[in-house]
Coordinates of N, CA and C in Angstrom, one line a residue:
M1 N -1.5 -18.3 23.8 CA -0.7 -17.2 23.1 C 0.2 -16.5 24.1
N2 N 1.5 -16.5 23.8 CA 2.4 -15.8 24.8 C 2.4 -14.3 24.5
N3 N 3.2 -13.6 25.3 CA 3.2 -12.1 25.1 C 3.7 -11.6 23.8
L4 N 4.7 -12.3 23.2 CA 5.2 -12.0 21.9 C 4.2 -12.2 20.9
E5 N 3.5 -13.3 20.9 CA 2.5 -13.6 19.9 C 1.4 -12.5 20.0
K6 N 1.0 -12.1 21.2 CA 0.0 -11.1 21.4 C 0.4 -9.8 20.8
L7 N 1.7 -9.5 20.9 CA 2.2 -8.2 20.4 C 2.0 -8.1 18.9
F8 N 2.2 -9.2 18.2 CA 2.0 -9.1 16.7 C 0.7 -9.6 16.2
S9 N -0.2 -10.1 17.1 CA -1.4 -10.6 16.7 C -2.4 -9.6 16.2
L10 N -3.1 -9.9 15.1 CA -4.2 -9.0 14.6 C -5.5 -9.7 14.8
K11 N -5.7 -10.6 15.7 CA -6.9 -11.2 16.0 C -8.0 -10.2 16.3
G12 N -9.2 -10.3 15.6 CA -10.3 -9.4 15.9 C -10.2 -8.1 15.1
K13 N -9.1 -7.9 14.3 CA -8.9 -6.7 13.5 C -9.6 -6.8 12.2
I14 N -10.1 -5.7 11.6 CA -10.7 -5.7 10.3 C -9.8 -4.9 9.4
A15 N -9.3 -5.5 8.3 CA -8.4 -4.8 7.4 C -8.9 -4.6 6.0
L16 N -8.6 -3.5 5.4 CA -9.0 -3.1 4.0 C -7.7 -2.9 3.3
V17 N -7.5 -3.7 2.2 CA -6.3 -3.6 1.3 C -6.7 -3.3 -0.1
T18 N -6.3 -2.2 -0.7 CA -6.6 -1.9 -2.1 C -5.6 -2.5 -3.0
G19 N -6.0 -2.7 -4.3 CA -5.1 -3.3 -5.3 C -4.8 -4.7 -4.9
A20 N -5.7 -5.4 -4.4 CA -5.5 -6.7 -3.8 C -5.8 -7.9 -4.6
A21 N -6.1 -7.7 -5.9 CA -6.4 -8.9 -6.8 C -5.2 -9.7 -7.1
R22 N -4.0 -9.1 -7.0 CA -2.8 -9.8 -7.4 C -1.6 -9.0 -6.8
G23 N -0.4 -9.6 -7.0 CA 0.8 -8.9 -6.6 C 1.0 -8.6 -5.1
N24 N 1.5 -7.4 -4.9 CA 1.8 -7.0 -3.5 C 0.5 -7.0 -2.6
G25 N -0.6 -6.4 -3.1 CA -1.8 -6.3 -2.4 C -2.4 -7.7 -2.0
Y26 N -2.3 -8.6 -2.9 CA -2.8 -10.0 -2.7 C -2.0 -10.6 -1.5
A27 N -0.7 -10.5 -1.6 CA 0.2 -11.1 -0.6 C -0.1 -10.4 0.8
I28 N -0.2 -9.1 0.8 CA -0.4 -8.4 2.0 C -1.7 -8.8 2.7
A29 N -2.8 -8.8 1.9 CA -4.1 -9.2 2.5 C -4.0 -10.6 3.1
N30 N -3.4 -11.5 2.4 CA -3.3 -12.9 2.9 C -2.4 -12.9 4.1
G31 N -1.4 -12.1 4.2 CA -0.5 -12.1 5.3 C -1.3 -11.6 6.6
L32 N -2.1 -10.6 6.4 CA -2.9 -10.0 7.5 C -3.9 -11.1 8.0
I33 N -4.5 -11.9 7.1 CA -5.3 -13.0 7.6 C -4.5 -14.0 8.4
D34 N -3.3 -14.3 7.9 CA -2.5 -15.3 8.6 C -2.1 -14.8 10.0
A35 N -2.1 -13.4 10.2 CA -1.8 -12.8 11.5 C -3.1 -12.7 12.4
G36 N -4.2 -13.1 11.9 CA -5.5 -13.2 12.7 C -6.5 -12.2 12.2
A37 N -6.3 -11.3 11.3 CA -7.2 -10.3 10.9 C -8.3 -10.9 9.9
V38 N -9.4 -10.2 9.8 CA -10.3 -10.3 8.7 C -9.9 -9.3 7.6
A39 N -9.7 -9.8 6.4 CA -9.2 -8.9 5.3 C -10.2 -8.7 4.2
Y40 N -10.4 -7.5 3.7 CA -11.1 -7.2 2.6 C -10.2 -6.9 1.4
F41 N -10.3 -7.7 0.4 CA -9.5 -7.6 -0.8 C -10.3 -6.7 -1.8
V42 N -9.7 -5.5 -2.1 CA -10.4 -4.5 -2.9 C -9.7 -4.3 -4.2
D43 N -10.4 -4.3 -5.3 CA -9.7 -4.1 -6.6 C -10.7 -3.8 -7.7
I44 N -10.3 -3.1 -8.7 CA -11.2 -2.9 -9.8 C -11.3 -4.1 -10.7
N45 N -10.3 -5.0 -10.6 CA -10.4 -6.3 -11.3 C -11.0 -7.4 -10.5
P46 N -11.5 -8.5 -11.2 CA -12.0 -9.6 -10.4 C -11.0 -10.2 -9.4
I47 N -11.5 -10.6 -8.3 CA -10.7 -11.1 -7.2 C -11.0 -12.5 -6.9
E48 N -10.0 -13.4 -7.0 CA -10.2 -14.8 -6.7 C -9.6 -15.1 -5.4
I49 N -10.4 -15.4 -4.4 CA -9.9 -15.7 -3.1 C -10.9 -16.6 -2.4
N50 N -10.5 -17.7 -1.8 CA -11.3 -18.6 -1.2 C -10.7 -19.2 0.1
R51 N -10.8 -18.4 1.1 CA -10.3 -18.8 2.4 C -11.1 -18.1 3.5
E52 N -11.1 -18.6 4.7 CA -11.8 -18.1 5.8 C -11.3 -16.7 6.1
N53 N -12.2 -15.8 6.5 CA -11.8 -14.4 6.9 C -11.4 -13.5 5.8
A54 N -11.7 -13.9 4.5 CA -11.4 -13.1 3.4 C -12.6 -12.7 2.6
F55 N -12.7 -11.5 2.3 CA -13.9 -10.9 1.6 C -13.4 -10.1 0.4
A56 N -14.1 -10.2 -0.8 CA -13.7 -9.5 -2.0 C -14.7 -8.4 -2.3
I57 N -14.2 -7.2 -2.6 CA -15.0 -6.1 -3.1 C -14.5 -5.6 -4.4
Q58 N -15.2 -5.8 -5.5 CA -14.7 -5.2 -6.7 C -15.3 -3.8 -6.9
A59 N -14.4 -2.8 -6.9 CA -14.9 -1.5 -7.0 C -13.8 -0.6 -7.6
D60 N -14.2 0.5 -8.2 CA -13.3 1.5 -8.8 C -13.0 2.6 -7.7
I61 N -11.8 2.6 -7.2 CA -11.4 3.5 -6.2 C -11.2 5.0 -6.7
T62 N -11.3 5.1 -8.0 CA -11.2 6.5 -8.5 C -12.6 7.2 -8.5
K63 N -13.6 6.4 -8.2 CA -15.0 7.0 -8.2 C -15.4 7.1 -6.7
R64 N -15.9 8.3 -6.3 CA -16.3 8.5 -5.0 C -17.4 7.5 -4.6
G65 N -18.2 7.1 -5.5 CA -19.3 6.1 -5.2 C -18.7 4.8 -4.9
G66 N -17.6 4.4 -5.6 CA -16.9 3.2 -5.4 C -16.3 3.1 -4.0
L67 N -15.7 4.2 -3.6 CA -15.1 4.3 -2.2 C -16.2 4.2 -1.1
K68 N -17.3 4.9 -1.3 CA -18.4 4.8 -0.4 C -19.0 3.4 -0.3
K69 N -19.0 2.7 -1.5 CA -19.5 1.3 -1.5 C -18.6 0.4 -0.7
I70 N -17.3 0.6 -0.8 CA -16.4 -0.2 0.0 C -16.6 0.0 1.5
I71 N -16.7 1.2 2.0 CA -16.9 1.5 3.4 C -18.2 1.0 3.9
K72 N -19.3 1.2 3.1 CA -20.6 0.8 3.5 C -20.7 -0.7 3.6
E73 N -20.1 -1.5 2.7 CA -20.1 -2.9 2.8 C -19.3 -3.5 4.0
I74 N -18.2 -2.9 4.3 CA -17.4 -3.4 5.4 C -18.1 -3.0 6.7
L75 N -18.6 -1.8 6.9 CA -19.2 -1.4 8.1 C -20.5 -2.1 8.3
G76 N -21.2 -2.5 7.2 CA -22.4 -3.2 7.3 C -22.3 -4.6 7.8
R77 N -21.1 -5.2 7.5 CA -20.8 -6.6 7.9 C -20.1 -6.7 9.2
H78 N -19.1 -5.8 9.4 CA -18.2 -5.9 10.6 C -18.1 -4.7 11.5
Y79 N -18.8 -3.6 11.1 CA -19.1 -2.5 11.9 C -17.8 -1.6 12.2
K80 N -16.7 -2.0 11.7 CA -15.5 -1.2 12.0 C -14.4 -1.5 10.9
I81 N -13.4 -0.6 10.9 CA -12.2 -0.9 10.1 C -11.0 -0.5 11.0
D82 N -10.1 -1.4 11.2 CA -9.0 -1.1 12.1 C -7.7 -0.8 11.3
I83 N -7.6 -1.4 10.1 CA -6.4 -1.3 9.3 C -6.7 -0.9 7.9
L84 N -6.1 0.1 7.4 CA -6.2 0.4 6.0 C -4.8 0.3 5.3
V85 N -4.7 -0.4 4.2 CA -3.5 -0.4 3.5 C -3.7 0.1 2.1
N86 N -3.2 1.4 1.8 CA -3.4 2.0 0.5 C -2.3 1.5 -0.4
N87 N -2.6 0.4 -1.1 CA -1.6 -0.3 -1.9 C -1.8 -0.1 -3.4
A88 N -3.0 0.1 -3.9 CA -3.3 0.2 -5.3 C -2.4 1.3 -5.9
G89 N -1.9 1.0 -7.1 CA -1.1 2.0 -7.8 C -1.0 1.8 -9.3
R90 N -0.6 2.8 -10.0 CA -0.4 2.7 -11.5 C 0.7 3.6 -11.9
G91 N 1.3 3.4 -13.0 CA 2.3 4.3 -13.5 C 2.8 3.8 -14.9
K92 N 2.8 4.7 -15.9 CA 3.3 4.4 -17.2 C 4.4 5.4 -17.6
S93 N 5.4 5.0 -18.3 CA 6.5 5.8 -18.7 C 6.3 6.4 -20.1
F94 N 6.6 7.7 -20.2 CA 6.6 8.4 -21.5 C 7.7 9.5 -21.3
L95 N 8.3 10.0 -22.4 CA 9.2 11.1 -22.3 C 8.5 12.2 -21.6
S96 N 9.2 12.8 -20.6 CA 8.6 13.8 -19.8 C 8.0 15.0 -20.6
E97 N 8.8 15.4 -21.7 CA 8.3 16.5 -22.5 C 7.0 16.2 -23.3
D98 N 6.7 14.9 -23.4 CA 5.6 14.4 -24.2 C 4.5 13.7 -23.3
Y99 N 4.7 13.9 -22.0 CA 3.9 13.1 -21.1 C 2.4 13.5 -21.2
P100 N 1.5 12.5 -21.5 CA 0.1 12.8 -21.7 C -0.6 13.3 -20.5
I101 N -1.3 14.4 -20.6 CA -2.0 14.9 -19.4 C -3.0 13.9 -18.9
E102 N -3.6 13.1 -19.8 CA -4.6 12.1 -19.4 C -3.9 11.1 -18.5
E103 N -2.7 10.7 -18.8 CA -2.0 9.7 -18.0 C -1.6 10.3 -16.6
W104 N -1.2 11.6 -16.7 CA -0.9 12.3 -15.4 C -2.2 12.3 -14.5
E105 N -3.3 12.7 -15.0 CA -4.5 12.7 -14.2 C -4.9 11.3 -13.7
N106 N -4.9 10.3 -14.6 CA -5.3 9.0 -14.2 C -4.3 8.4 -13.1
T107 N -3.0 8.7 -13.2 CA -2.1 8.2 -12.2 C -2.3 8.9 -10.8
L108 N -2.5 10.2 -10.8 CA -2.8 10.9 -9.6 C -4.1 10.5 -9.0
E109 N -5.1 10.2 -9.8 CA -6.4 9.7 -9.3 C -6.2 8.4 -8.5
V110 N -5.4 7.5 -9.0 CA -5.3 6.2 -8.3 C -4.3 6.3 -7.2
N111 N -3.1 6.9 -7.4 CA -2.0 6.9 -6.5 C -2.1 7.9 -5.3
L112 N -2.9 8.9 -5.5 CA -2.9 10.0 -4.5 C -4.3 10.4 -4.1
K113 N -5.2 10.7 -5.0 CA -6.5 11.2 -4.7 C -7.3 10.1 -4.0
A114 N -7.3 8.9 -4.5 CA -8.1 7.8 -3.9 C -7.6 7.5 -2.5
P115 N -6.3 7.4 -2.2 CA -5.8 7.2 -0.9 C -6.2 8.3 0.1
F116 N -6.2 9.6 -0.5 CA -6.6 10.7 0.4 C -8.1 10.5 0.8
I117 N -8.9 10.3 -0.1 CA -10.4 10.2 0.2 C -10.6 8.9 1.1
L118 N -10.0 7.8 0.7 CA -10.2 6.6 1.5 C -9.7 6.7 2.9
S119 N -8.5 7.4 3.1 CA -8.0 7.6 4.4 C -8.9 8.4 5.2
Q120 N -9.5 9.5 4.6 CA -10.5 10.3 5.3 C -11.7 9.5 5.8
L121 N -12.2 8.7 4.9 CA -13.4 7.9 5.2 C -13.1 6.9 6.4
V122 N -12.0 6.3 6.3 CA -11.6 5.3 7.3 C -11.3 6.0 8.6
A123 N -10.6 7.1 8.6 CA -10.2 7.8 9.8 C -11.4 8.4 10.5
K124 N -12.4 8.8 9.8 CA -13.7 9.3 10.4 C -14.3 8.2 11.2
Q125 N -14.4 7.0 10.7 CA -15.1 6.0 11.5 C -14.1 5.5 12.7
M126 N -12.8 5.6 12.5 CA -11.9 5.3 13.6 C -12.0 6.3 14.7
I127 N -12.1 7.6 14.3 CA -12.3 8.7 15.3 C -13.6 8.5 16.1
K128 N -14.7 8.1 15.3 CA -16.0 7.9 15.9 C -16.0 6.8 16.9
R129 N -15.3 5.7 16.6 CA -15.2 4.5 17.5 C -14.3 4.8 18.7
G130 N -13.3 5.7 18.5 CA -12.4 6.0 19.7 C -11.4 4.9 20.0
Q131 N -11.1 4.0 19.1 CA -10.2 2.9 19.4 C -8.9 3.0 18.6
G132 N -8.7 4.1 17.9 CA -7.5 4.2 17.1 C -7.5 3.3 15.9
G133 N -6.3 3.1 15.3 CA -6.2 2.3 14.1 C -4.9 2.5 13.5
S134 N -4.6 1.8 12.4 CA -3.4 1.9 11.6 C -3.7 2.1 10.1
I135 N -3.1 3.1 9.5 CA -3.1 3.3 8.1 C -1.7 3.2 7.5
I136 N -1.6 2.4 6.5 CA -0.3 2.1 5.9 C -0.3 2.4 4.5
N137 N 0.5 3.3 4.0 CA 0.6 3.7 2.6 C 1.8 2.9 2.0
I138 N 1.5 2.3 0.8 CA 2.6 1.6 0.1 C 3.1 2.7 -0.9
T139 N 4.3 3.2 -0.7 CA 4.9 4.3 -1.5 C 5.8 3.6 -2.6
S140 N 7.0 4.0 -2.7 CA 7.8 3.5 -3.8 C 9.2 4.2 -3.7
L141 N 10.2 3.5 -4.4 CA 11.5 4.2 -4.6 C 11.3 5.5 -5.4
G142 N 10.2 5.6 -6.1 CA 9.9 6.8 -6.8 C 9.5 7.9 -6.0
A143 N 9.2 7.7 -4.7 CA 9.0 8.8 -3.7 C 10.3 9.3 -3.1
E144 N 11.4 8.6 -3.5 CA 12.7 8.9 -2.9 C 13.7 9.5 -3.9
F145 N 13.6 9.0 -5.1 CA 14.6 9.3 -6.1 C 14.0 9.8 -7.4
G146 N 14.9 10.5 -8.2 CA 14.4 11.0 -9.5 C 14.6 10.1 -10.6
F147 N 13.7 9.1 -10.8 CA 13.7 8.2 -11.9 C 13.3 8.9 -13.2
P148 N 13.7 8.4 -14.4 CA 13.4 9.1 -15.6 C 12.0 8.8 -16.2
N149 N 11.5 9.8 -16.9 CA 10.3 9.6 -17.7 C 9.1 9.1 -17.1
N150 N 8.9 9.4 -15.8 CA 7.6 9.0 -15.2 C 7.2 10.0 -14.1
P151 N 7.0 11.3 -14.5 CA 6.8 12.4 -13.6 C 5.5 12.2 -12.8
A152 N 4.5 11.6 -13.3 CA 3.2 11.4 -12.6 C 3.4 10.4 -11.5
Y153 N 4.1 9.3 -11.8 CA 4.3 8.3 -10.7 C 5.1 8.9 -9.6
L154 N 6.2 9.6 -9.9 CA 7.1 10.2 -8.9 C 6.3 11.2 -8.0
A155 N 5.5 12.1 -8.7 CA 4.8 13.1 -8.0 C 3.7 12.5 -7.1
S156 N 3.1 11.5 -7.6 CA 2.0 10.9 -6.8 C 2.5 10.1 -5.6
K157 N 3.6 9.4 -5.8 CA 4.1 8.6 -4.7 C 4.8 9.5 -3.7
G158 N 5.5 10.5 -4.2 CA 6.1 11.5 -3.2 C 5.0 12.2 -2.4
G159 N 3.9 12.5 -3.1 CA 2.8 13.1 -2.4 C 2.1 12.2 -1.4
L160 N 2.0 10.9 -1.8 CA 1.5 9.9 -0.8 C 2.3 9.8 0.4
K161 N 3.6 9.8 0.2 CA 4.5 9.7 1.4 C 4.3 10.9 2.3
M162 N 4.3 12.1 1.8 CA 4.2 13.3 2.6 C 2.8 13.5 3.2
M163 N 1.8 13.1 2.4 CA 0.4 13.1 2.9 C 0.3 12.2 4.2
G164 N 0.9 11.0 4.1 CA 0.9 10.1 5.3 C 1.5 10.8 6.5
K165 N 2.6 11.5 6.3 CA 3.2 12.2 7.5 C 2.3 13.3 8.0
G166 N 1.6 14.0 7.1 CA 0.7 15.0 7.6 C -0.5 14.4 8.3
F167 N -1.1 13.3 7.8 CA -2.1 12.6 8.5 C -1.7 12.1 9.9
A168 N -0.4 11.6 9.9 CA 0.1 11.1 11.2 C 0.1 12.2 12.3
E169 N 0.5 13.4 11.9 CA 0.4 14.5 12.8 C -1.0 14.9 13.2
D170 N -1.9 14.9 12.2 CA -3.3 15.4 12.5 C -4.1 14.4 13.3
W171 N -3.8 13.1 13.1 CA -4.7 12.1 13.7 C -4.1 11.3 14.9
S172 N -2.8 11.7 15.2 CA -2.2 11.0 16.4 C -3.0 11.2 17.7
K173 N -3.7 12.3 17.8 CA -4.4 12.6 19.0 C -5.6 11.7 19.1
Y174 N -6.0 11.0 18.1 CA -7.1 10.0 18.1 C -6.6 8.6 18.2
G175 N -5.3 8.4 18.3 CA -4.7 7.1 18.4 C -4.6 6.4 17.1
I176 N -4.6 7.2 16.0 CA -4.5 6.6 14.7 C -3.0 6.8 14.2
R177 N -2.4 5.7 13.9 CA -1.0 5.8 13.4 C -1.0 5.7 11.9
V178 N -0.2 6.5 11.2 CA -0.1 6.5 9.8 C 1.4 6.4 9.4
N179 N 1.7 5.3 8.7 CA 3.1 5.1 8.3 C 3.2 4.6 6.8
N180 N 4.4 4.7 6.3 CA 4.6 4.4 4.9 C 5.6 3.2 4.8
I181 N 5.3 2.3 3.8 CA 6.2 1.2 3.4 C 6.7 1.5 2.0
C182 N 8.0 1.6 1.8 CA 8.6 1.9 0.5 C 9.2 0.6 0.0
P183 N 8.5 -0.1 -1.0 CA 9.1 -1.3 -1.6 C 10.2 -0.9 -2.6
G184 N 11.1 -1.8 -2.8 CA 12.0 -1.7 -3.9 C 11.5 -2.4 -5.1
Y185 N 12.3 -3.0 -5.9 CA 11.8 -3.7 -7.1 C 11.3 -5.1 -6.7
I186 N 10.1 -5.3 -6.9 CA 9.4 -6.5 -6.5 C 8.9 -7.3 -7.8
N187 N 9.0 -8.6 -7.8 CA 8.6 -9.4 -8.9 C 7.0 -9.5 -8.9
T188 N 6.4 -8.5 -9.5 CA 5.0 -8.4 -9.6 C 4.6 -8.1 -11.1
P189 N 3.3 -8.3 -11.4 CA 2.9 -7.8 -12.8 C 3.2 -6.4 -13.1
F190 N 3.2 -5.5 -12.0 CA 3.5 -4.1 -12.2 C 4.9 -3.9 -12.9
H191 N 5.8 -4.8 -12.6 CA 7.2 -4.7 -13.2 C 7.4 -5.7 -14.3
E192 N 6.3 -6.2 -14.8 CA 6.4 -7.1 -15.9 C 7.1 -6.4 -17.1
G193 N 8.1 -7.0 -17.7 CA 8.8 -6.4 -18.8 C 10.2 -6.0 -18.2
R194 N 10.2 -5.3 -17.1 CA 11.5 -5.0 -16.5 C 12.2 -6.3 -15.9
N195 N 11.4 -7.1 -15.2 CA 12.0 -8.2 -14.5 C 12.2 -9.4 -15.5
K196 N 11.7 -9.2 -16.8 CA 12.0 -10.3 -17.8 C 13.0 -9.8 -18.8
N197 N 13.5 -8.6 -18.6 CA 14.6 -8.1 -19.5 C 15.9 -8.2 -18.8
P198 N 16.8 -9.1 -19.2 CA 18.0 -9.4 -18.4 C 18.9 -8.1 -18.2
K199 N 18.9 -7.2 -19.2 CA 19.7 -6.0 -19.0 C 19.1 -5.1 -17.9
I200 N 17.8 -4.9 -17.9 CA 17.2 -4.0 -16.9 C 17.2 -4.7 -15.6
Y201 N 16.9 -6.0 -15.6 CA 16.9 -6.8 -14.3 C 18.3 -6.7 -13.6
N202 N 19.4 -6.9 -14.3 CA 20.7 -6.9 -13.7 C 21.1 -5.5 -13.3
E203 N 20.7 -4.5 -14.1 CA 21.1 -3.1 -13.7 C 20.4 -2.7 -12.4
R204 N 19.2 -3.1 -12.2 CA 18.5 -2.9 -10.9 C 19.2 -3.7 -9.8
L205 N 19.5 -4.9 -10.1 CA 20.1 -5.8 -9.1 C 21.4 -5.2 -8.6
K206 N 22.2 -4.5 -9.4 CA 23.4 -4.0 -8.9 C 23.2 -2.9 -7.8
R207 N 22.0 -2.3 -7.7 CA 21.8 -1.3 -6.7 C 21.3 -1.9 -5.4
M208 N 21.2 -3.2 -5.4 CA 20.6 -3.9 -4.2 C 21.8 -4.5 -3.4
M209 N 21.7 -4.3 -2.0 CA 22.7 -5.0 -1.2 C 22.4 -6.5 -1.1
I210 N 21.1 -6.8 -1.0 CA 20.6 -8.2 -1.0 C 20.4 -8.5 -2.5
K211 N 21.2 -9.5 -3.0 CA 21.3 -9.6 -4.4 C 20.1 -10.5 -5.0
R212 N 18.9 -10.0 -4.9 CA 17.8 -10.6 -5.5 C 16.7 -9.5 -5.6
W213 N 15.8 -9.6 -6.6 CA 14.6 -8.8 -6.6 C 13.7 -9.3 -5.4
G214 N 12.9 -8.4 -4.9 CA 12.0 -8.8 -3.9 C 10.8 -9.6 -4.4
E215 N 10.1 -10.3 -3.5 CA 8.8 -11.0 -3.8 C 7.7 -10.3 -3.0
P216 N 6.5 -10.4 -3.4 CA 5.4 -9.7 -2.7 C 5.3 -10.1 -1.2
E217 N 5.7 -11.4 -0.9 CA 5.7 -11.9 0.4 C 6.7 -11.2 1.3
D218 N 7.7 -10.5 0.7 CA 8.7 -9.8 1.5 C 8.1 -8.6 2.2
L219 N 6.9 -8.1 1.8 CA 6.3 -7.0 2.4 C 5.4 -7.3 3.6
I220 N 5.1 -8.6 3.7 CA 4.1 -9.0 4.8 C 4.6 -8.6 6.2
G221 N 5.8 -8.9 6.5 CA 6.3 -8.7 7.9 C 6.2 -7.2 8.2
G222 N 6.6 -6.3 7.3 CA 6.5 -4.9 7.6 C 5.1 -4.4 7.8
V223 N 4.2 -4.9 7.0 CA 2.8 -4.5 7.2 C 2.2 -5.0 8.5
I224 N 2.5 -6.3 8.9 CA 2.0 -6.8 10.1 C 2.6 -6.0 11.3
F225 N 3.9 -5.7 11.2 CA 4.5 -4.9 12.3 C 3.8 -3.6 12.4
L226 N 3.5 -2.9 11.3 CA 2.9 -1.5 11.4 C 1.4 -1.6 11.8
A227 N 0.8 -2.7 11.5 CA -0.6 -2.9 11.8 C -0.9 -3.3 13.2
S228 N 0.2 -3.9 13.9 CA 0.0 -4.5 15.2 C 0.5 -3.6 16.3
D229 N 0.2 -4.1 17.5 CA 0.7 -3.3 18.7 C 2.2 -3.3 18.9
A230 N 2.9 -4.1 18.1 CA 4.4 -4.1 18.1 C 4.9 -2.7 17.7
S231 N 4.1 -2.0 17.0 CA 4.6 -0.6 16.5 C 3.8 0.5 17.1
S232 N 3.3 0.3 18.3 CA 2.4 1.2 19.0 C 3.0 2.6 19.2
Y233 N 4.3 2.7 19.2 CA 4.9 4.0 19.4 C 5.6 4.5 18.1
I234 N 5.1 4.1 17.0 CA 5.7 4.5 15.7 C 4.6 5.1 14.8
T235 N 4.8 6.3 14.4 CA 3.9 6.9 13.4 C 4.7 8.0 12.6
G236 N 4.2 8.2 11.4 CA 4.8 9.2 10.5 C 6.2 8.7 9.9
E237 N 6.4 7.4 9.9 CA 7.7 6.9 9.5 C 7.7 6.2 8.2
D238 N 8.8 6.0 7.6 CA 9.0 5.3 6.3 C 9.8 4.0 6.6
I239 N 9.3 2.9 6.2 CA 10.1 1.6 6.3 C 10.4 1.2 4.8
H240 N 11.7 1.1 4.5 CA 12.1 0.7 3.2 C 12.4 -0.8 3.1
I241 N 11.6 -1.5 2.3 CA 11.8 -2.9 2.1 C 12.3 -3.1 0.7
D242 N 13.6 -2.9 0.5 CA 14.1 -2.7 -0.8 C 15.4 -3.4 -1.1
G243 N 15.8 -4.3 -0.2 CA 17.0 -5.0 -0.4 C 18.3 -4.2 -0.2
G244 N 18.1 -3.0 0.5 CA 19.2 -2.1 0.7 C 19.4 -1.0 -0.3
W245 N 18.5 -0.9 -1.3 CA 18.6 0.1 -2.4 C 18.9 1.5 -1.9
T246 N 18.0 2.0 -1.0 CA 18.1 3.4 -0.6 C 19.4 3.6 0.3
A247 N 19.9 2.6 0.9 CA 21.1 2.8 1.8 C 22.4 2.6 1.1
K248 N 22.4 2.0 -0.1 CA 23.6 1.7 -0.8 C 24.4 2.9 -1.3
G249 N 25.7 2.9 -1.0 CA 26.6 3.9 -1.6 C 27.3 3.3 -2.8
L250 N 28.6 3.1 -2.8 CA 29.3 2.6 -3.9 C 29.0 1.1 -4.1

C-alpha cells in the first residue's frame, strides 16, 4: 500500500451507518467496507447484506433502548466505533398551515433527536479510547434553502447541520472531527414519486450544473474522504454533493 492509499484507507476502522437498509445509507456502508472498514448497517427495516466485514442491526433509533442496543452490540464484538454516519431520515409534505404536529414530532425524532443521542453515545466511547474519530451527518438541500410545505424536514436538517458544527467545536480537543455532507436530489426510494414525475424531475434538473440526478454511489467518495486521514485537518465543514445546485446562479 503506497502513501496515497494509506491516506484514504479505512483498514481496521469500525463504522456505524444509520438508515442503511437501502438507498444512500446502503451505498455508504458498502463503500466504507470497500475502503477497508467494518460496517454496521443499522435500520428499523430488515437489512439484506451478505459480504465480509458487514453486520446488520435492526433497531428503532427513535427509542433510547434501540440506540443503546446498537452501541452495546458493536462494542461487544469490536470494542470500538471509529466512524459514525448519521444518515437515517424522514420527511413528508403537507401545507404548512395544516402541518400535523405528529409528523413534526416524528420527523424531528428521526432527523435530529436520534443523531444527537447517538453522536453523544459514540463520542463518549471515542473520548474514553483517546483515539479520536469521525462523525458525518447527512444533511440536505433542505438545510440550506426554504423549500415549500415541509417545515419539519427543513427545521430538522438545518438543526442537524448546526448541531454538527457545535459538536465539532466541543469535541475537537478529543481528536473527534464532525462534518456534514449535503446531498442534492438523489435517485433513492426517499424521492420516489419526484424522480418518476417528468415535470418535477426536469424542474429539479434545471437547477443542477451537472445535468443528471445523483445516485447513492455519488456520496461514497465524500464519506470516505471525511472518514479517513485524508481529511485530518477538516472539521465543522459542509460538503455539498449536489451536482452544483447550491452554487448555481442563472
